[in-house]
Coordinates of C-alpha atoms in Angstrom, one line a residue:
M467 CA 0.0 0.0 0.0
K468 CA 1.1 3.6 -0.6
E469 CA 2.3 5.6 2.4
I470 CA 3.5 9.2 2.7
L471 CA 4.9 10.9 5.8
I472 CA 3.7 14.5 6.1
A473 CA 6.4 16.6 7.7
T474 CA 4.4 18.4 10.3
T475 CA 3.0 18.2 13.8
N476 CA 0.2 20.7 13.0
K477 CA -3.0 18.7 13.4
G478 CA -4.9 21.1 11.1
K479 CA -2.5 20.5 8.3
V480 CA -2.6 16.7 8.9
A481 CA -6.4 16.8 8.7
D482 CA -6.1 18.7 5.4
F483 CA -3.7 16.2 3.9
K484 CA -5.7 13.2 5.0
T485 CA -8.8 14.7 3.3
L486 CA -6.9 15.3 0.1
L487 CA -4.7 12.1 0.0
T488 CA -6.9 9.4 1.5
P489 CA -9.2 9.2 -1.5
L490 CA -6.2 8.3 -3.6
G491 CA -5.6 5.2 -1.4
I492 CA -2.5 6.7 0.3
I493 CA -1.9 6.1 3.9
V494 CA -1.0 9.4 5.6
K495 CA 1.3 9.5 8.5
S496 CA 2.7 12.6 10.2
L497 CA 5.4 13.4 12.7
L498 CA 2.7 13.0 15.4
D499 CA 3.0 9.3 14.7
Y500 CA 6.6 9.2 15.8
K501 CA 8.4 9.5 19.1
D502 CA 11.6 10.5 17.4
I503 CA 10.8 13.9 16.1
I504 CA 13.6 16.0 14.6
D505 CA 13.4 19.8 14.6
I506 CA 14.3 21.3 11.3
E507 CA 15.4 24.9 11.4
E508 CA 13.6 26.8 8.6
T509 CA 16.4 29.0 7.4
G510 CA 15.2 29.5 3.8
A511 CA 14.3 32.9 2.5
T512 CA 11.4 31.6 0.5
F513 CA 8.5 29.1 1.0
T514 CA 10.2 26.8 -1.6
E515 CA 13.6 26.7 0.2
N516 CA 11.9 25.9 3.5
A517 CA 9.7 23.2 2.0
I518 CA 12.7 21.5 0.4
L519 CA 14.8 21.7 3.6
K520 CA 12.1 20.0 5.7
A521 CA 11.3 17.3 3.1
E522 CA 14.8 16.3 2.4
A523 CA 15.9 16.2 6.1
I524 CA 13.0 14.2 7.3
S525 CA 13.1 11.8 4.3
K526 CA 16.7 11.1 5.0
H527 CA 16.1 10.6 8.7
F528 CA 13.1 8.3 8.4
K529 CA 14.1 6.8 5.0
T530 CA 10.7 7.2 3.5
N531 CA 8.6 9.3 1.1
V532 CA 7.9 12.7 2.6
I533 CA 5.8 15.7 1.7
A534 CA 6.7 18.9 3.4
D535 CA 4.9 22.1 3.0
D536 CA 5.8 25.6 3.7
S537 CA 2.9 28.0 3.5
G538 CA 1.9 31.4 4.8
L539 CA 0.1 34.7 4.3
A540 CA 1.4 37.5 2.1
I541 CA -0.3 40.8 2.5
D542 CA 0.2 43.5 -0.2
A543 CA -0.1 46.5 2.2
L544 CA 2.6 44.9 4.4
Q545 CA 5.0 44.4 1.5
G546 CA 4.4 40.6 1.5
R547 CA 4.6 40.1 5.3
P548 CA 4.2 38.0 7.3
G549 CA 5.4 35.7 4.5
V550 CA 7.8 32.9 5.6
Y551 CA 7.4 34.2 9.2
S552 CA 3.7 33.6 9.2
A553 CA 3.7 30.9 11.9
R554 CA 5.7 33.0 14.4
Y555 CA 4.8 36.5 13.3
A556 CA 4.0 37.7 16.8
G557 CA 6.9 35.9 18.4
F558 CA 9.0 32.8 18.7
E559 CA 6.1 30.7 20.1
K560 CA 3.4 29.8 17.5
N561 CA 0.2 31.5 18.5
D562 CA -2.6 32.0 16.0
Q563 CA -4.5 34.6 18.0
A564 CA -1.4 36.7 18.6
N565 CA -0.4 36.5 14.9
M566 CA -3.9 37.6 13.8
A567 CA -3.9 40.4 16.3
K568 CA -0.6 41.7 15.1
V569 CA -1.7 41.7 11.5
L570 CA -5.0 43.5 12.3
E571 CA -3.1 46.1 14.3
E572 CA -0.7 46.7 11.4
L573 CA -3.6 47.1 9.0
E574 CA -5.7 49.4 11.2
G575 CA -7.1 52.2 9.1
I576 CA -6.2 50.5 5.8
P577 CA -9.3 50.5 3.5
T578 CA -10.8 47.3 2.2
N579 CA -9.5 47.7 -1.3
K580 CA -6.0 48.0 0.0
R581 CA -6.2 44.8 2.2
T582 CA -5.6 42.3 -0.6
A583 CA -3.6 39.2 0.3
R584 CA -3.0 35.7 -0.7
F585 CA -2.2 32.4 1.0
H586 CA 0.8 30.7 -0.6
C587 CA 1.7 27.0 -0.3
V588 CA 4.7 25.1 -1.6
L589 CA 4.7 21.3 -1.4
A590 CA 8.1 19.5 -1.6
L591 CA 8.0 15.8 -2.4
A592 CA 11.2 13.9 -1.3
I593 CA 11.6 10.3 -2.3
P594 CA 14.7 8.4 -1.1
N595 CA 17.4 8.3 -3.8
D596 CA 15.5 10.7 -6.1
E597 CA 15.5 14.4 -6.8
T598 CA 13.2 16.5 -4.7
K599 CA 10.3 18.0 -6.6
T600 CA 8.1 21.0 -5.7
V601 CA 4.6 22.3 -6.7
E602 CA 2.8 25.4 -5.4
G603 CA -0.7 26.9 -5.1
T604 CA -2.2 30.2 -4.1
C605 CA -5.5 31.5 -2.9
D606 CA -6.4 35.3 -3.1
G607 CA -8.5 37.1 -0.6
I608 CA -8.9 40.2 1.6
I609 CA -7.9 40.6 5.2
A610 CA -11.1 41.2 7.3
T611 CA -11.2 43.8 10.1
S612 CA -11.9 41.1 12.8
P613 CA -11.8 37.3 13.0
I614 CA -15.0 35.5 11.9
G615 CA -15.6 31.7 12.0
D616 CA -14.3 28.8 14.0
Q617 CA -13.1 26.3 11.4
G618 CA -9.6 25.9 10.0
F619 CA -6.5 27.3 11.7
G620 CA -3.9 29.9 11.4
Y621 CA -5.1 33.1 9.7
D622 CA -8.2 31.5 8.3
P623 CA -10.6 33.6 10.5
I624 CA -9.3 36.9 9.0
F625 CA -8.9 35.7 5.4
F626 CA -12.1 36.8 3.6
L627 CA -13.1 35.3 0.3
P628 CA -15.2 37.9 -1.6
E629 CA -16.5 35.5 -4.2
L630 CA -18.0 33.3 -1.4
G631 CA -18.8 36.1 1.1
K632 CA -17.1 34.1 3.9
T633 CA -13.8 33.9 5.6
M634 CA -11.7 30.7 5.2
A635 CA -12.7 29.8 8.8
Q636 CA -16.4 29.8 7.8
L637 CA -15.9 27.1 5.2
S638 CA -16.5 23.4 5.7
K639 CA -13.5 21.1 5.1
E640 CA -15.1 20.1 1.8
E641 CA -15.4 23.7 0.7
K642 CA -11.9 24.6 1.9
N643 CA -10.4 21.7 0.0
Q644 CA -11.9 23.0 -3.2
I645 CA -10.3 26.5 -3.2
S646 CA -7.5 26.7 -0.6
H647 CA -3.9 27.3 -1.5
R648 CA -3.0 23.8 -0.2
A649 CA -5.8 22.3 -2.4
N650 CA -4.5 24.2 -5.4
A651 CA -1.0 23.0 -4.7
F652 CA -2.4 19.5 -4.3
K653 CA -3.9 19.6 -7.8
Q654 CA -0.4 20.2 -9.1
L655 CA 0.9 17.4 -6.8
K656 CA -1.5 14.9 -8.4
G657 CA 0.0 15.7 -11.8
L658 CA 3.5 15.3 -10.4
L659 CA 2.7 11.9 -9.0
E660 CA 1.3 10.8 -12.3
S661 CA 4.4 12.0 -14.1
I662 CA 6.6 9.9 -11.9
N663 CA 4.8 6.8 -13.1
P664 CA 3.5 7.6 -16.6
G665 CA 0.8 5.3 -17.9
K666 CA 0.5 3.6 -14.5
E667 CA -1.7 4.0 -11.4
T668 CA -0.2 6.7 -9.2
S669 CA 2.1 4.9 -6.7
L670 CA 5.0 5.7 -4.5

């Protein structure tokens, strides 16, 4: 059977990947399934560099197929911040509420038409003894003036989707996995998996 280790301890991300990969018959594991967790320092200047760093290090350590993602929020009015620092924007410890509060404070007084932003996701696929490959996806929106919704995680409650009239945190998992940055990257990943084994059933 097919198995992929998702290089994260974030339960929200694990749930997203299970929703996306399980229908393909892929067994999804994460770092939450292992006692021996290695901490990878994200020293890259871009989402792509960080995703590759994590995927290759964890694939080498566990000797298995690994998907690592690096994703975050880029806000135009903040010159692309928080960007690669999205998870720890308000400080070293990851805190979703503090991160959102900092963003909202920095955008205070900025009109709606200037609050454009996008979620960006890069997925790196590391397979032992093979070259690491990457795909990416984005999702455009507007930063709301206050958090709305209790689904999702991260910046989802302040990421408003004009075409749906909801924030990302107001969407069901099924809705989110149709339009999210990670879902769009996953669509590219499916094509990548098929290219690895042309003419055959997708398999790792």
